[in-house]
Amino acid sequence: MATDELPLDPAHATETSPSSSVSARRRRTHDQVLAVLAEHGVVTRADLSRLTGLSRSAVGTAVASLLAEGLITEETTADSGTAGRGRRPTVIALRRRPGIVLALDFGHSHVTAAIATTTGRLLAESSTTLDVDSRPERALDAAATLAREILRTTDHTESEIVGIAAGIPGPLDIRTQVVRAPTILSEWIGLSPAEELGRRFGHPVSVANDADMGARGEHTFGAARTVDDFLYVKASHGIGAGLVLAGRTYPGSTGISGEIGHTRLQGATNLCRCGNRGCLETVVSITEVRDQLAHVLSSATEPATEPDALPPLAELAAQPAAARVITDAGRTIGMVLADLVNCLNPAAIILGGELSAAGAPLAAGVRESIDRYAQPASAQAVTVQTSRLQQRSELFGAVATAIQQSTT
Ligand SMILES: [Zn+2]
């Protein structure tokens, strides 16, 4: 929404000298704050100060005034990803049409649907496991079914929905909104998820690649809230990166930037689903790492541990042998990221996806490789951490996108 479409404060038109200069300054401050909210959707007071260049106290005064005028809302977020990690952030947003947003997250083998307030507070979510890659129609139907179940069980209705967004685990051509890449997510080729979902919901649906959604989730609600140049890495069954440069998601010329999972590793020869050999994701996908962990842990167990029977990664990471495997996976990912650090000079790398549940040993491995292979000045400039929203970065990115879609 453009700032000039916002309702005007009638007081602005009636104030006269001697307070006119104060009034003009106040109006400029208000306009700055409203413009940032229109562009960024949901932000904290600290974000407002950083993005407008105004002092904290000037932001505080403007926020109090805009809250009193009913132009903005302020609410404490309640995402589970921040639970137990200190005070939950209070966020500010433009006052939107009353209603709720629907967020959909498609992984390679799961679909999650959630509803949230227009300030990003999660109200309910539900997931189901299915083969998303090879059964697109079923996955899209499942998302619609899940969403309707959530609405029913929470006493909400479809008519309350003011924005819908979805992340999909494949390359989406931003020019046409159609899945385009004959070697990845091949059953989805030629399909327009936005059109298909829009038909199922009777409402426009914003769709983006899942790693881009994850980056947006962390930028709006998570670990990247204070940085404008960072890489979000979704490391699950595939490995993809969402690039945020100068505060904006960088999609590339056609929307398929960040396919780092298909970077060739020296000496690796495994056949990849893309048809090449030695791609990053053939060595460190969640499936590969779980196989390696099962192999290592089987040496101490009888009968042998199956990958599907392993404890959660977060628990395994406490065991020295498992931590070595995870750190080694981090080193391998870090080798690819080191080149990107040289190229883009990001301030942060946020590790997300299923592999990020391993936590510190994964981040330590990535850090080691960046320190070893990136140029020292670029390596020093970048922090490495796991996602704050844990497995919900993509879902919260869809929440942020759906909020942006909703207009007054
Ligand atoms: Zn590949």
JSON list of C-alpha atoms in Angstrom, two decimals, residues 63-188:
[
{"chain": "A", "resi": 63, "resn": "VAL", "atom": "CA", "xyz": [4.01, 5.50, 17.61]},
{"chain": "A", "resi": 64, "resn": "ALA", "atom": "CA", "xyz": [2.00, 6.78, 20.59]},
{"chain": "A", "resi": 65, "resn": "SER", "atom": "CA", "xyz": [0.34, 9.37, 18.38]},
{"chain": "A", "resi": 66, "resn": "LEU", "atom": "CA", "xyz": [-0.41, 6.96, 15.52]},
{"chain": "A", "resi": 67, "resn": "LEU", "atom": "CA", "xyz": [-1.76, 4.37, 17.99]},
{"chain": "A", "resi": 68, "resn": "ALA", "atom": "CA", "xyz": [-4.08, 7.04, 19.44]},
{"chain": "A", "resi": 69, "resn": "GLU", "atom": "CA", "xyz": [-5.25, 7.91, 15.92]},
{"chain": "A", "resi": 70, "resn": "GLY", "atom": "CA", "xyz": [-6.01, 4.25, 15.23]},
{"chain": "A", "resi": 71, "resn": "LEU", "atom": "CA", "xyz": [-3.71, 4.11, 12.19]},
{"chain": "A", "resi": 72, "resn": "ILE", "atom": "CA", "xyz": [-1.44, 1.40, 13.58]},
{"chain": "A", "resi": 73, "resn": "THR", "atom": "CA", "xyz": [-1.59, -1.53, 16.00]},
{"chain": "A", "resi": 74, "resn": "GLU", "atom": "CA", "xyz": [0.96, -2.89, 18.45]},
{"chain": "A", "resi": 75, "resn": "GLU", "atom": "CA", "xyz": [0.95, -6.46, 19.68]},
{"chain": "A", "resi": 76, "resn": "THR", "atom": "CA", "xyz": [3.19, -8.98, 21.40]},
{"chain": "A", "resi": 77, "resn": "THR", "atom": "CA", "xyz": [4.03, -11.88, 19.09]},
{"chain": "A", "resi": 78, "resn": "ALA", "atom": "CA", "xyz": [3.44, -15.36, 20.42]},
{"chain": "A", "resi": 79, "resn": "ASP", "atom": "CA", "xyz": [5.44, -17.57, 18.11]},
{"chain": "A", "resi": 80, "resn": "SER", "atom": "CA", "xyz": [6.71, -20.72, 19.74]},
{"chain": "A", "resi": 81, "resn": "GLY", "atom": "CA", "xyz": [10.14, -20.25, 18.15]},
{"chain": "A", "resi": 82, "resn": "THR", "atom": "CA", "xyz": [10.97, -17.51, 20.59]},
{"chain": "A", "resi": 83, "resn": "ALA", "atom": "CA", "xyz": [9.56, -19.28, 23.64]},
{"chain": "A", "resi": 84, "resn": "GLY", "atom": "CA", "xyz": [12.10, -19.65, 26.38]},
{"chain": "A", "resi": 85, "resn": "ARG", "atom": "CA", "xyz": [14.53, -17.25, 24.72]},
{"chain": "A", "resi": 86, "resn": "GLY", "atom": "CA", "xyz": [13.73, -14.09, 26.59]},
{"chain": "A", "resi": 87, "resn": "ARG", "atom": "CA", "xyz": [11.04, -11.51, 26.17]},
{"chain": "A", "resi": 88, "resn": "ARG", "atom": "CA", "xyz": [8.79, -11.94, 23.14]},
{"chain": "A", "resi": 89, "resn": "PRO", "atom": "CA", "xyz": [9.06, -9.07, 20.68]},
{"chain": "A", "resi": 90, "resn": "THR", "atom": "CA", "xyz": [6.38, -6.43, 20.46]},
{"chain": "A", "resi": 91, "resn": "VAL", "atom": "CA", "xyz": [5.61, -5.59, 16.85]},
{"chain": "A", "resi": 92, "resn": "ILE", "atom": "CA", "xyz": [3.90, -2.70, 15.13]},
{"chain": "A", "resi": 93, "resn": "ALA", "atom": "CA", "xyz": [1.88, -2.86, 11.91]},
{"chain": "A", "resi": 94, "resn": "LEU", "atom": "CA", "xyz": [-0.50, -0.71, 9.93]},
{"chain": "A", "resi": 95, "resn": "ARG", "atom": "CA", "xyz": [-4.06, -1.24, 11.06]},
{"chain": "A", "resi": 96, "resn": "ARG", "atom": "CA", "xyz": [-5.44, -3.65, 8.52]},
{"chain": "A", "resi": 97, "resn": "ARG", "atom": "CA", "xyz": [-8.86, -4.79, 7.57]},
{"chain": "A", "resi": 98, "resn": "PRO", "atom": "CA", "xyz": [-10.05, -6.86, 10.56]},
{"chain": "A", "resi": 99, "resn": "GLY", "atom": "CA", "xyz": [-9.44, -10.48, 9.87]},
{"chain": "A", "resi": 100, "resn": "ILE", "atom": "CA", "xyz": [-6.93, -13.29, 9.86]},
{"chain": "A", "resi": 101, "resn": "VAL", "atom": "CA", "xyz": [-4.25, -14.49, 7.45]},
{"chain": "A", "resi": 102, "resn": "LEU", "atom": "CA", "xyz": [-3.65, -18.00, 6.19]},
{"chain": "A", "resi": 103, "resn": "ALA", "atom": "CA", "xyz": [-0.09, -19.30, 5.75]},
{"chain": "A", "resi": 104, "resn": "LEU", "atom": "CA", "xyz": [0.84, -22.50, 3.91]},
{"chain": "A", "resi": 105, "resn": "ASP", "atom": "CA", "xyz": [4.22, -24.22, 3.96]},
{"chain": "A", "resi": 106, "resn": "PHE", "atom": "CA", "xyz": [4.93, -27.02, 1.48]},
{"chain": "A", "resi": 107, "resn": "GLY", "atom": "CA", "xyz": [8.04, -29.12, 2.19]},
{"chain": "A", "resi": 108, "resn": "HIS", "atom": "CA", "xyz": [9.22, -32.10, 0.15]},
{"chain": "A", "resi": 109, "resn": "SER", "atom": "CA", "xyz": [7.22, -34.43, 2.38]},
{"chain": "A", "resi": 110, "resn": "HIS", "atom": "CA", "xyz": [4.87, -32.27, 4.44]},
{"chain": "A", "resi": 111, "resn": "VAL", "atom": "CA", "xyz": [2.22, -29.58, 4.19]},
{"chain": "A", "resi": 112, "resn": "THR", "atom": "CA", "xyz": [1.56, -27.17, 7.07]},
{"chain": "A", "resi": 113, "resn": "ALA", "atom": "CA", "xyz": [-1.29, -24.69, 7.29]},
{"chain": "A", "resi": 114, "resn": "ALA", "atom": "CA", "xyz": [-1.64, -21.98, 9.92]},
{"chain": "A", "resi": 115, "resn": "ILE", "atom": "CA", "xyz": [-3.82, -19.02, 10.68]},
{"chain": "A", "resi": 116, "resn": "ALA", "atom": "CA", "xyz": [-2.49, -15.87, 12.32]},
{"chain": "A", "resi": 117, "resn": "THR", "atom": "CA", "xyz": [-3.52, -12.36, 13.24]},
{"chain": "A", "resi": 118, "resn": "THR", "atom": "CA", "xyz": [-2.51, -9.48, 10.95]},
{"chain": "A", "resi": 119, "resn": "THR", "atom": "CA", "xyz": [0.27, -8.68, 13.41]},
{"chain": "A", "resi": 120, "resn": "GLY", "atom": "CA", "xyz": [1.77, -12.14, 13.05]},
{"chain": "A", "resi": 121, "resn": "ARG", "atom": "CA", "xyz": [0.47, -13.89, 16.16]},
{"chain": "A", "resi": 122, "resn": "LEU", "atom": "CA", "xyz": [-0.02, -17.57, 15.34]},
{"chain": "A", "resi": 123, "resn": "LEU", "atom": "CA", "xyz": [-3.54, -18.72, 16.26]},
{"chain": "A", "resi": 124, "resn": "ALA", "atom": "CA", "xyz": [-3.44, -22.36, 15.14]},
{"chain": "A", "resi": 125, "resn": "GLU", "atom": "CA", "xyz": [-1.51, -24.67, 12.85]},
{"chain": "A", "resi": 126, "resn": "SER", "atom": "CA", "xyz": [-1.75, -28.19, 11.52]},
{"chain": "A", "resi": 127, "resn": "SER", "atom": "CA", "xyz": [0.52, -30.44, 9.43]},
{"chain": "A", "resi": 128, "resn": "THR", "atom": "CA", "xyz": [0.25, -33.60, 7.43]},
{"chain": "A", "resi": 129, "resn": "THR", "atom": "CA", "xyz": [2.93, -35.85, 5.93]},
{"chain": "A", "resi": 130, "resn": "LEU", "atom": "CA", "xyz": [2.71, -36.74, 2.24]},
{"chain": "A", "resi": 131, "resn": "ASP", "atom": "CA", "xyz": [4.79, -36.93, -0.94]},
{"chain": "A", "resi": 132, "resn": "VAL", "atom": "CA", "xyz": [4.62, -33.29, -2.06]},
{"chain": "A", "resi": 133, "resn": "ASP", "atom": "CA", "xyz": [7.25, -33.66, -4.82]},
{"chain": "A", "resi": 134, "resn": "SER", "atom": "CA", "xyz": [5.48, -36.26, -6.91]},
{"chain": "A", "resi": 135, "resn": "ARG", "atom": "CA", "xyz": [1.82, -35.62, -5.98]},
{"chain": "A", "resi": 136, "resn": "PRO", "atom": "CA", "xyz": [1.24, -31.87, -6.48]},
{"chain": "A", "resi": 137, "resn": "GLU", "atom": "CA", "xyz": [-2.54, -32.04, -6.88]},
{"chain": "A", "resi": 138, "resn": "ARG", "atom": "CA", "xyz": [-2.87, -34.08, -3.69]},
{"chain": "A", "resi": 139, "resn": "ALA", "atom": "CA", "xyz": [-0.59, -31.71, -1.82]},
{"chain": "A", "resi": 140, "resn": "LEU", "atom": "CA", "xyz": [-2.58, -28.67, -2.94]},
{"chain": "A", "resi": 141, "resn": "ASP", "atom": "CA", "xyz": [-5.85, -30.40, -1.97]},
{"chain": "A", "resi": 142, "resn": "ALA", "atom": "CA", "xyz": [-4.35, -31.37, 1.39]},
{"chain": "A", "resi": 143, "resn": "ALA", "atom": "CA", "xyz": [-3.43, -27.74, 2.08]},
{"chain": "A", "resi": 144, "resn": "ALA", "atom": "CA", "xyz": [-7.01, -26.65, 1.42]},
{"chain": "A", "resi": 145, "resn": "THR", "atom": "CA", "xyz": [-8.39, -29.43, 3.63]},
{"chain": "A", "resi": 146, "resn": "LEU", "atom": "CA", "xyz": [-5.98, -28.60, 6.47]},
{"chain": "A", "resi": 147, "resn": "ALA", "atom": "CA", "xyz": [-6.87, -24.90, 6.27]},
{"chain": "A", "resi": 148, "resn": "ARG", "atom": "CA", "xyz": [-10.59, -25.60, 6.45]},
{"chain": "A", "resi": 149, "resn": "GLU", "atom": "CA", "xyz": [-10.10, -27.96, 9.41]},
{"chain": "A", "resi": 150, "resn": "ILE", "atom": "CA", "xyz": [-8.16, -25.28, 11.29]},
{"chain": "A", "resi": 151, "resn": "LEU", "atom": "CA", "xyz": [-10.83, -22.67, 10.59]},
{"chain": "A", "resi": 152, "resn": "ARG", "atom": "CA", "xyz": [-13.55, -25.05, 11.76]},
{"chain": "A", "resi": 153, "resn": "THR", "atom": "CA", "xyz": [-11.79, -26.07, 14.97]},
{"chain": "A", "resi": 154, "resn": "THR", "atom": "CA", "xyz": [-10.98, -22.45, 15.89]},
{"chain": "A", "resi": 155, "resn": "ASP", "atom": "CA", "xyz": [-14.44, -21.06, 15.06]},
{"chain": "A", "resi": 156, "resn": "HIS", "atom": "CA", "xyz": [-13.15, -18.88, 12.24]},
{"chain": "A", "resi": 157, "resn": "THR", "atom": "CA", "xyz": [-14.58, -18.67, 8.72]},
{"chain": "A", "resi": 158, "resn": "GLU", "atom": "CA", "xyz": [-13.08, -18.28, 5.25]},
{"chain": "A", "resi": 159, "resn": "SER", "atom": "CA", "xyz": [-14.75, -14.88, 4.94]},
{"chain": "A", "resi": 160, "resn": "GLU", "atom": "CA", "xyz": [-12.44, -13.58, 7.70]},
{"chain": "A", "resi": 161, "resn": "ILE", "atom": "CA", "xyz": [-9.31, -14.31, 5.66]},
{"chain": "A", "resi": 162, "resn": "VAL", "atom": "CA", "xyz": [-7.68, -11.12, 4.37]},
{"chain": "A", "resi": 163, "resn": "GLY", "atom": "CA", "xyz": [-4.43, -12.60, 3.02]},
{"chain": "A", "resi": 164, "resn": "ILE", "atom": "CA", "xyz": [-3.08, -16.00, 1.94]},
{"chain": "A", "resi": 165, "resn": "ALA", "atom": "CA", "xyz": [0.53, -16.92, 1.12]},
{"chain": "A", "resi": 166, "resn": "ALA", "atom": "CA", "xyz": [2.36, -20.18, 0.46]},
{"chain": "A", "resi": 167, "resn": "GLY", "atom": "CA", "xyz": [5.96, -21.36, 0.24]},
{"chain": "A", "resi": 168, "resn": "ILE", "atom": "CA", "xyz": [6.74, -24.18, -2.18]},
{"chain": "A", "resi": 169, "resn": "PRO", "atom": "CA", "xyz": [9.91, -26.31, -2.24]},
{"chain": "A", "resi": 170, "resn": "GLY", "atom": "CA", "xyz": [10.92, -25.59, -5.81]},
{"chain": "A", "resi": 171, "resn": "PRO", "atom": "CA", "xyz": [11.94, -22.96, -8.33]},
{"chain": "A", "resi": 172, "resn": "LEU", "atom": "CA", "xyz": [9.15, -20.55, -9.22]},
{"chain": "A", "resi": 173, "resn": "ASP", "atom": "CA", "xyz": [9.43, -18.27, -12.25]},
{"chain": "A", "resi": 174, "resn": "ILE", "atom": "CA", "xyz": [8.46, -14.84, -10.89]},
{"chain": "A", "resi": 175, "resn": "ARG", "atom": "CA", "xyz": [7.50, -13.63, -14.39]},
{"chain": "A", "resi": 176, "resn": "THR", "atom": "CA", "xyz": [4.77, -16.23, -14.82]},
{"chain": "A", "resi": 177, "resn": "GLN", "atom": "CA", "xyz": [4.26, -17.65, -11.29]},
{"chain": "A", "resi": 178, "resn": "VAL", "atom": "CA", "xyz": [4.80, -21.08, -12.85]},
{"chain": "A", "resi": 179, "resn": "VAL", "atom": "CA", "xyz": [7.18, -23.77, -11.57]},
{"chain": "A", "resi": 180, "resn": "ARG", "atom": "CA", "xyz": [10.07, -23.90, -14.04]},
{"chain": "A", "resi": 181, "resn": "ALA", "atom": "CA", "xyz": [13.08, -26.17, -13.81]},
{"chain": "A", "resi": 182, "resn": "PRO", "atom": "CA", "xyz": [12.92, -29.47, -15.56]},
{"chain": "A", "resi": 183, "resn": "THR", "atom": "CA", "xyz": [15.33, -31.15, -13.16]},
{"chain": "A", "resi": 184, "resn": "ILE", "atom": "CA", "xyz": [13.81, -30.27, -9.78]},
{"chain": "A", "resi": 185, "resn": "LEU", "atom": "CA", "xyz": [10.24, -30.84, -8.59]},
{"chain": "A", "resi": 186, "resn": "SER", "atom": "CA", "xyz": [9.51, -32.26, -12.05]},
{"chain": "A", "resi": 187, "resn": "GLU", "atom": "CA", "xyz": [5.89, -33.21, -11.34]},
{"chain": "A", "resi": 188, "resn": "TRP", "atom": "CA", "xyz": [5.15, -29.54, -10.65]}
]
